CSV table of C-alpha atoms and ligand atoms in Angstrom, one decimal:
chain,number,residue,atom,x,y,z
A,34,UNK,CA,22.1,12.3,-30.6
A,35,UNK,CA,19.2,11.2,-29.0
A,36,UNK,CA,19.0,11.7,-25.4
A,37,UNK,CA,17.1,9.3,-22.8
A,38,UNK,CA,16.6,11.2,-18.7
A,39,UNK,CA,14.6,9.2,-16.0
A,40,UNK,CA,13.7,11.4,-13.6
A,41,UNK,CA,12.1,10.3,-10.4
A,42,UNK,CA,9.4,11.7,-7.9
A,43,UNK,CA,10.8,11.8,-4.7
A,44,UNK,CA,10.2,14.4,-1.2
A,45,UNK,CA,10.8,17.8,-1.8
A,46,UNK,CA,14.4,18.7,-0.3
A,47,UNK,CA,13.0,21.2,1.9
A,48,UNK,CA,10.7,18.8,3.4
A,49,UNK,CA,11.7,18.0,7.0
A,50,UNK,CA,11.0,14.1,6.8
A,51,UNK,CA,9.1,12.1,9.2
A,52,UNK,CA,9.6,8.9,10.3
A,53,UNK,CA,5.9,6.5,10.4
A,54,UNK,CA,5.3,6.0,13.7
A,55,UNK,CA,5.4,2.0,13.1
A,56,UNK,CA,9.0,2.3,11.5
A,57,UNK,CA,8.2,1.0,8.1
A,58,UNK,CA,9.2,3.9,6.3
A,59,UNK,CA,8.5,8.0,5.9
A,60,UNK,CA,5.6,9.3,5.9
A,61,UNK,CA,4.4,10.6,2.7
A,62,UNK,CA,0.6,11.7,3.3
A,63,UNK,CA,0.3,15.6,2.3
A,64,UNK,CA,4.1,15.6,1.9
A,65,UNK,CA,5.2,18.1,-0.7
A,66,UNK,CA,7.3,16.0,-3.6
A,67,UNK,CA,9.6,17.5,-6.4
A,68,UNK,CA,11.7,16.1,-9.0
A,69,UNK,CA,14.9,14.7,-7.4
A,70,UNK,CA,17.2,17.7,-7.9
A,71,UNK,CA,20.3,15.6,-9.4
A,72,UNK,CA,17.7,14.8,-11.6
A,73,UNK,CA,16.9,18.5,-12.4
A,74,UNK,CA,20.1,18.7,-13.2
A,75,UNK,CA,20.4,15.8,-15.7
A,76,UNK,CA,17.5,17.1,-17.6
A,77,UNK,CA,19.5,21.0,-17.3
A,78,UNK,CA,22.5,19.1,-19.4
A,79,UNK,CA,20.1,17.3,-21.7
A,80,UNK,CA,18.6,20.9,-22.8
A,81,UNK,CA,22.2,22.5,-22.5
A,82,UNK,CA,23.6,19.4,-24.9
A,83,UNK,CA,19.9,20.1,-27.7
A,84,UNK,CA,20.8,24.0,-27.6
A,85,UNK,CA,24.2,23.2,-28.5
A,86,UNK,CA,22.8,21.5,-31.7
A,87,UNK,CA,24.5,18.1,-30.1
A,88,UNK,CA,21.3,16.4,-28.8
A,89,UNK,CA,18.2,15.9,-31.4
A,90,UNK,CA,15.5,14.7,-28.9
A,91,UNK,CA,14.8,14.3,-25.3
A,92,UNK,CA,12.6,11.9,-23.6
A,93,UNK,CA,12.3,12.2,-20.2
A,94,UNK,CA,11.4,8.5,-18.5
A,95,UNK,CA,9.8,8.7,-14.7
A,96,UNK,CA,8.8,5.1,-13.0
A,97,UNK,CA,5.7,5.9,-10.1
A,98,UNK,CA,2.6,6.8,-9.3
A,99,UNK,CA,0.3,8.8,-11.6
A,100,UNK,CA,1.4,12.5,-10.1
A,101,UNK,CA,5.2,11.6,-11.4
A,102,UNK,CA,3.3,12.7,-14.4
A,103,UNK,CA,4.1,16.2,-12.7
A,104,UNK,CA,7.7,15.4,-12.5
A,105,UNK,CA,8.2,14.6,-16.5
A,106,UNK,CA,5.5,17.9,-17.0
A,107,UNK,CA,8.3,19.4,-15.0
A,108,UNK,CA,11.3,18.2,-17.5
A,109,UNK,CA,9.0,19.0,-20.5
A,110,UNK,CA,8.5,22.6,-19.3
A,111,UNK,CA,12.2,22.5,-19.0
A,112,UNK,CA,13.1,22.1,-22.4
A,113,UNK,CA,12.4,18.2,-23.1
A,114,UNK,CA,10.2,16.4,-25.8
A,115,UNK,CA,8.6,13.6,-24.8
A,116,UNK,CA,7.8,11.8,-21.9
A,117,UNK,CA,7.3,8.0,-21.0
A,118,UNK,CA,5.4,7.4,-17.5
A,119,UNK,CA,5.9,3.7,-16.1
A,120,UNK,CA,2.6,3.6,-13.8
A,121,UNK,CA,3.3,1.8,-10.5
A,122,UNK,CA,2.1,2.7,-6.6
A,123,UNK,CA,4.5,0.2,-6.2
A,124,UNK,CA,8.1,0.8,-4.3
A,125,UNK,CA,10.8,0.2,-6.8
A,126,UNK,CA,14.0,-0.6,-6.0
A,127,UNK,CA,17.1,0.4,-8.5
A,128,UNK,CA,17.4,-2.9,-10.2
A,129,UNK,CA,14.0,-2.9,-10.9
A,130,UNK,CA,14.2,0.7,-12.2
A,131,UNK,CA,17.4,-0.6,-13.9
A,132,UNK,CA,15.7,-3.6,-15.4
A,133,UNK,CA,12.8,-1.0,-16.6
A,134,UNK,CA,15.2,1.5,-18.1
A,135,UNK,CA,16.5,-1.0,-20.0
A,136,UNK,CA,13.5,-2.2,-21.8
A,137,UNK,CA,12.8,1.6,-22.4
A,138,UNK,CA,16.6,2.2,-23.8
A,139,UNK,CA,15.8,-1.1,-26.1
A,140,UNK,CA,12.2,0.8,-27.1
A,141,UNK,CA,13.9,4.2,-27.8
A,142,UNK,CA,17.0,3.5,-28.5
A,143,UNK,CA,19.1,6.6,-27.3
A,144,UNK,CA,22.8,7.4,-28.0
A,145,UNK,CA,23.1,8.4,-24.2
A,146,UNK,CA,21.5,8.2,-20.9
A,147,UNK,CA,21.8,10.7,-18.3
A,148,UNK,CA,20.9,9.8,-14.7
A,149,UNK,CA,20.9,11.6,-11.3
A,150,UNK,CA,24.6,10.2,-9.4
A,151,UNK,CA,21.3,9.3,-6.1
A,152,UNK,CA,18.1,9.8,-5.5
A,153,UNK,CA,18.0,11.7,-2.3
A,154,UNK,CA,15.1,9.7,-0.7
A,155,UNK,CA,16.9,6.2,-0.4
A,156,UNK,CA,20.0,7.3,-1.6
A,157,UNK,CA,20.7,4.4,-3.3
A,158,UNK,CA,23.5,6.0,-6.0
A,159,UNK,CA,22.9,2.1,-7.9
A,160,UNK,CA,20.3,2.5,-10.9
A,161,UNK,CA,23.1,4.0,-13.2
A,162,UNK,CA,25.9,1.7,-12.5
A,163,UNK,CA,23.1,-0.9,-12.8
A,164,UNK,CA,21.7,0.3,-16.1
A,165,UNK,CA,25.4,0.2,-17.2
A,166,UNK,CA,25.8,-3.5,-16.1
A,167,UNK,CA,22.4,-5.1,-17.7
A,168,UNK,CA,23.3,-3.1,-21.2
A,169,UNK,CA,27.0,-3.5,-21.0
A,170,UNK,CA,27.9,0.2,-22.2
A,171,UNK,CA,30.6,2.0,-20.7
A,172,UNK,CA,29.6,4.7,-17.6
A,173,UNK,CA,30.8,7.8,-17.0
A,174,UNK,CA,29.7,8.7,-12.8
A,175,UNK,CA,29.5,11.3,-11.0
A,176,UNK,CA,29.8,14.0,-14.0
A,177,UNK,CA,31.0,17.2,-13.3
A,178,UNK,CA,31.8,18.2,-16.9
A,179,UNK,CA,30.1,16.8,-20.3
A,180,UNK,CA,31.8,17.0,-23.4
A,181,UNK,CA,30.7,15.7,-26.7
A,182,UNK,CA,34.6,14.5,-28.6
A,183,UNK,CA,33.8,13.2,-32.3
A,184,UNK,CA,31.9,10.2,-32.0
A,185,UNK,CA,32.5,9.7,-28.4
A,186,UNK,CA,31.5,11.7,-25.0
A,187,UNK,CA,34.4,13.2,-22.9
A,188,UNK,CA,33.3,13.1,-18.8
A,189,UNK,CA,35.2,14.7,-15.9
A,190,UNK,CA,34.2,12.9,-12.9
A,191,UNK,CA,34.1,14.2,-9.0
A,192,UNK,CA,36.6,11.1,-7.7
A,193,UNK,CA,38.1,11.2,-4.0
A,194,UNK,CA,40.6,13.8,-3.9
A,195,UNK,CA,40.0,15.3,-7.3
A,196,UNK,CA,38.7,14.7,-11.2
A,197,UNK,CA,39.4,12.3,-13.4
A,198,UNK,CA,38.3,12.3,-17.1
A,199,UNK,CA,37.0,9.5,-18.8
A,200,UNK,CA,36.4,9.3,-22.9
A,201,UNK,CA,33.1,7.0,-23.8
A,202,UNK,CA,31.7,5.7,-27.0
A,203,UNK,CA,27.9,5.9,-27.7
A,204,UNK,CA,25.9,4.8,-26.6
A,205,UNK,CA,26.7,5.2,-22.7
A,206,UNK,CA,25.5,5.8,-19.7
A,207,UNK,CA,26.5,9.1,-17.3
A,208,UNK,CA,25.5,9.8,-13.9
A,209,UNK,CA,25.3,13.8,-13.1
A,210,UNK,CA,27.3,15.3,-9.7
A,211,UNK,CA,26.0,18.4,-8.1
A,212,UNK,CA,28.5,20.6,-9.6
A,213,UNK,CA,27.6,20.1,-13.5
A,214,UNK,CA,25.6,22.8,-13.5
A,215,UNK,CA,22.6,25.2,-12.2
A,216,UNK,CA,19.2,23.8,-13.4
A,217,UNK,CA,17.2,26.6,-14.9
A,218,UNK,CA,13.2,28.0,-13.6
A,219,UNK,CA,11.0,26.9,-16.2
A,220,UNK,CA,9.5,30.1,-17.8
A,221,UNK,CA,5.5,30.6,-18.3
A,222,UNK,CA,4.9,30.1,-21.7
A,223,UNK,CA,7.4,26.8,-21.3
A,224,UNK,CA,5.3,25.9,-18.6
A,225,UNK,CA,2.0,25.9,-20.9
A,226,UNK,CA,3.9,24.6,-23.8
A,227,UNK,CA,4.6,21.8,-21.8
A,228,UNK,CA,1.0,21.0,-21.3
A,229,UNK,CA,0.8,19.9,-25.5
A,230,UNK,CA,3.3,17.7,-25.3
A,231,UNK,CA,3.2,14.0,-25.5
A,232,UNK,CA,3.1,11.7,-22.1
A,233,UNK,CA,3.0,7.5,-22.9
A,234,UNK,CA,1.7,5.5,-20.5
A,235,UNK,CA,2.8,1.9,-19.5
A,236,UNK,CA,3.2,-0.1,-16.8
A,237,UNK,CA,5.9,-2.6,-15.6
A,238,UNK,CA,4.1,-5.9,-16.8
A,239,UNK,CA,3.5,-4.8,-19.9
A,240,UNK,CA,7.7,-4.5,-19.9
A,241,UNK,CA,8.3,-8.4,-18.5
A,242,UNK,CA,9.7,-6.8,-15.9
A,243,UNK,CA,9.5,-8.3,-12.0
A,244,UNK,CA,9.4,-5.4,-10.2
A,245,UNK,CA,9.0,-7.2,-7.2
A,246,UNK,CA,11.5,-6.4,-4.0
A,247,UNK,CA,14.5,-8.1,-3.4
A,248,UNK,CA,15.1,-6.0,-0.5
A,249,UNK,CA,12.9,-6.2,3.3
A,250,UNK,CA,13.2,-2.8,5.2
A,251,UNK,CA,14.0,-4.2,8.9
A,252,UNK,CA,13.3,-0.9,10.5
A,253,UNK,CA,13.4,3.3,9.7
A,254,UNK,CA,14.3,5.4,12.8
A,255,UNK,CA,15.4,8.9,13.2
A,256,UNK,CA,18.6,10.2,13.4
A,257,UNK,CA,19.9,10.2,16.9
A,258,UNK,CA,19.4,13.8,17.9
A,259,UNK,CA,22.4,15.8,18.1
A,260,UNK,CA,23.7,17.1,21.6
A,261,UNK,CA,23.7,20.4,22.7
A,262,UNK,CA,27.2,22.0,22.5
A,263,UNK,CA,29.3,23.8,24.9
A,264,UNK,CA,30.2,27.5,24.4
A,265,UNK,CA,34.1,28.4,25.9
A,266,UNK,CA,36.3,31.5,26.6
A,267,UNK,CA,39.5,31.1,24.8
A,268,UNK,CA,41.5,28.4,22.9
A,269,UNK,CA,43.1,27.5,26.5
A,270,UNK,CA,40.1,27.0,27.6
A,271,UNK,CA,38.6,24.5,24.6
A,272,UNK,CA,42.0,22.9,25.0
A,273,UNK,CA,41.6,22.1,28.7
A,274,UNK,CA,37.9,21.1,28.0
A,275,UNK,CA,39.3,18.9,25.2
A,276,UNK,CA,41.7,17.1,27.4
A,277,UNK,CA,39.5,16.4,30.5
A,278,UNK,CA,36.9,14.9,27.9
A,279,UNK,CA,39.6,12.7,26.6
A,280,UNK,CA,39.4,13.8,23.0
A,281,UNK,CA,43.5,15.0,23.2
B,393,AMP,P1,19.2,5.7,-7.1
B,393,AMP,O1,20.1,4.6,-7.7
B,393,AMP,O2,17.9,5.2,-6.5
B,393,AMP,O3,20.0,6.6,-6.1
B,393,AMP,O4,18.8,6.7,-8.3
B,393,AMP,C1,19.8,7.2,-9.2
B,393,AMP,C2,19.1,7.8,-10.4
B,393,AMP,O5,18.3,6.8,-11.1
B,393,AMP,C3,18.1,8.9,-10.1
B,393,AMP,O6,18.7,10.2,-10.0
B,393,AMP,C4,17.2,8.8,-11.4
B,393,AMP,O7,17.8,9.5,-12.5
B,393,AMP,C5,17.1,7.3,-11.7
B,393,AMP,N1,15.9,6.8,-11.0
B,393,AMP,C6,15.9,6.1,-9.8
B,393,AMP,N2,14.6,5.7,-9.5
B,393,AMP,C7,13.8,6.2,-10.6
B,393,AMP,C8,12.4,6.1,-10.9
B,393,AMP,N3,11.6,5.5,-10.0
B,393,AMP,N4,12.0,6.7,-12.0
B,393,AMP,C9,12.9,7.3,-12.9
B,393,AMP,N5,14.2,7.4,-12.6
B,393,AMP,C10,14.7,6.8,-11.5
């Protein structure tokens, strides 16, 4: 079973972000980026599913700037084979990256793709579901347990209220949930094997793919800042305060 991951280059999640003083987005200059960490985790079941003797090959697919480069070196050092780097400085929105990861799956031809459930920038949570759509194979979202069943991929999902499990024929697409498991440290010697291993380079137009927005940003502002709170006595006490502020 070959195995397709896009992984994409996105603001550390320690990174306290900053709103651009004009409102037209984040600021990103000297801002420390990482591989989105849902990501990390698709690429953790990719490797999990190739140890298990289930998955034959990897390749990892980022779409960005040159330094997302570091992101698939990342994967690689991980426990992936390949990469493919889609070279834009371009924003891409997720039915671009859709449109893109479908030219890719039509390239490589994988048995499955496994995607992050959001990036954690613009938490979109669309590519997948997208990528799903423009191919027509059948989704499993928001994964919290992967199971390969015969010829087809058993998925239990993180629903409202519970999990529901959903069987899939190959080829198909599953989105990964924070609770599929713990993405491992790349070791040293990973780390320099990773430096040998293949990178492609392309770029959206040599794809036919617009990449254009479809999307205008009207404004980015900060959240509203939070209040400071109130410290009380007793229960009575937050019971009175409760009812003279009209909450009871
Ligand atoms: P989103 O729909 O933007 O929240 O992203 C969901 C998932 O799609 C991510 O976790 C990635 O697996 C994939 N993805 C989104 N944007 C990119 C990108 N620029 N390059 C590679 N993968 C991406």
């Amino acid at each position: 079973m070959k195995v397709l991951v896009p992984v994409k280059r996105v603001i550390d999640y320690n990174v306290k972000v900053r709103v651009k003083p004009d409102q037209t987005g984040v600021d990103l200059a000297n801002v420390k980026m990482s591989m989105n960490p849902f990501d990390e985790i698709s690429v953790e079941e990719a490797v999990r599913l190739k140890e298990a003797g289930v998955a034959t090959e990897i390749v990892v697919v980022s779409i960005g700037p040159q330094q997302a480069q570091e992101t698939i070196r990342t994967a690689l050092a991980m426990g992936a084979d390949r990469g493919i780097l889609i070279k834009t400085e371009a924003t891409v929105e997720p039915l671009a990256v859709a449109k893109l990861l479908a030219k890719v799956v039509g390239e490589e031809s994988p048995d499955l793709v496994i995607l992050g459930k959001q990036a954690i920038d613009d938490d979109s949570n669309q590519t997948g579901q997208m990528l799903a759509a423009l191919l027509d194979w059948p989704q499993g979202t928001f994964a919290y347990k992967l199971e390969k069943d015969g010829g087809a991929l058993k998925v239990v999902r993180e629903v409202d209220g519970g999990l529901q499990t959903v069987k899939l024929t190959l080829p198909a697409i599953v989105t990964v949930d924070l609770r599929l498991n713990e993405p491992r440290y790349a070791s040293l010697p990973n780390i320099m094997k990773a430096k040998k291993k293949e990178i492609a380079e392309k770029s959206p137009e040599a794809y036919g793919v617009d990449i254009s927005p479809r999307l205008t940003v009207v404004k980015v502002t900060e959240p509203a800042t939070r209040s400071a709170g109130v410290k009380v006595e007793d229960v009575a006490a937050l019971v009175a305060k409760l009812k003279t502020a009209g909450a009871v």
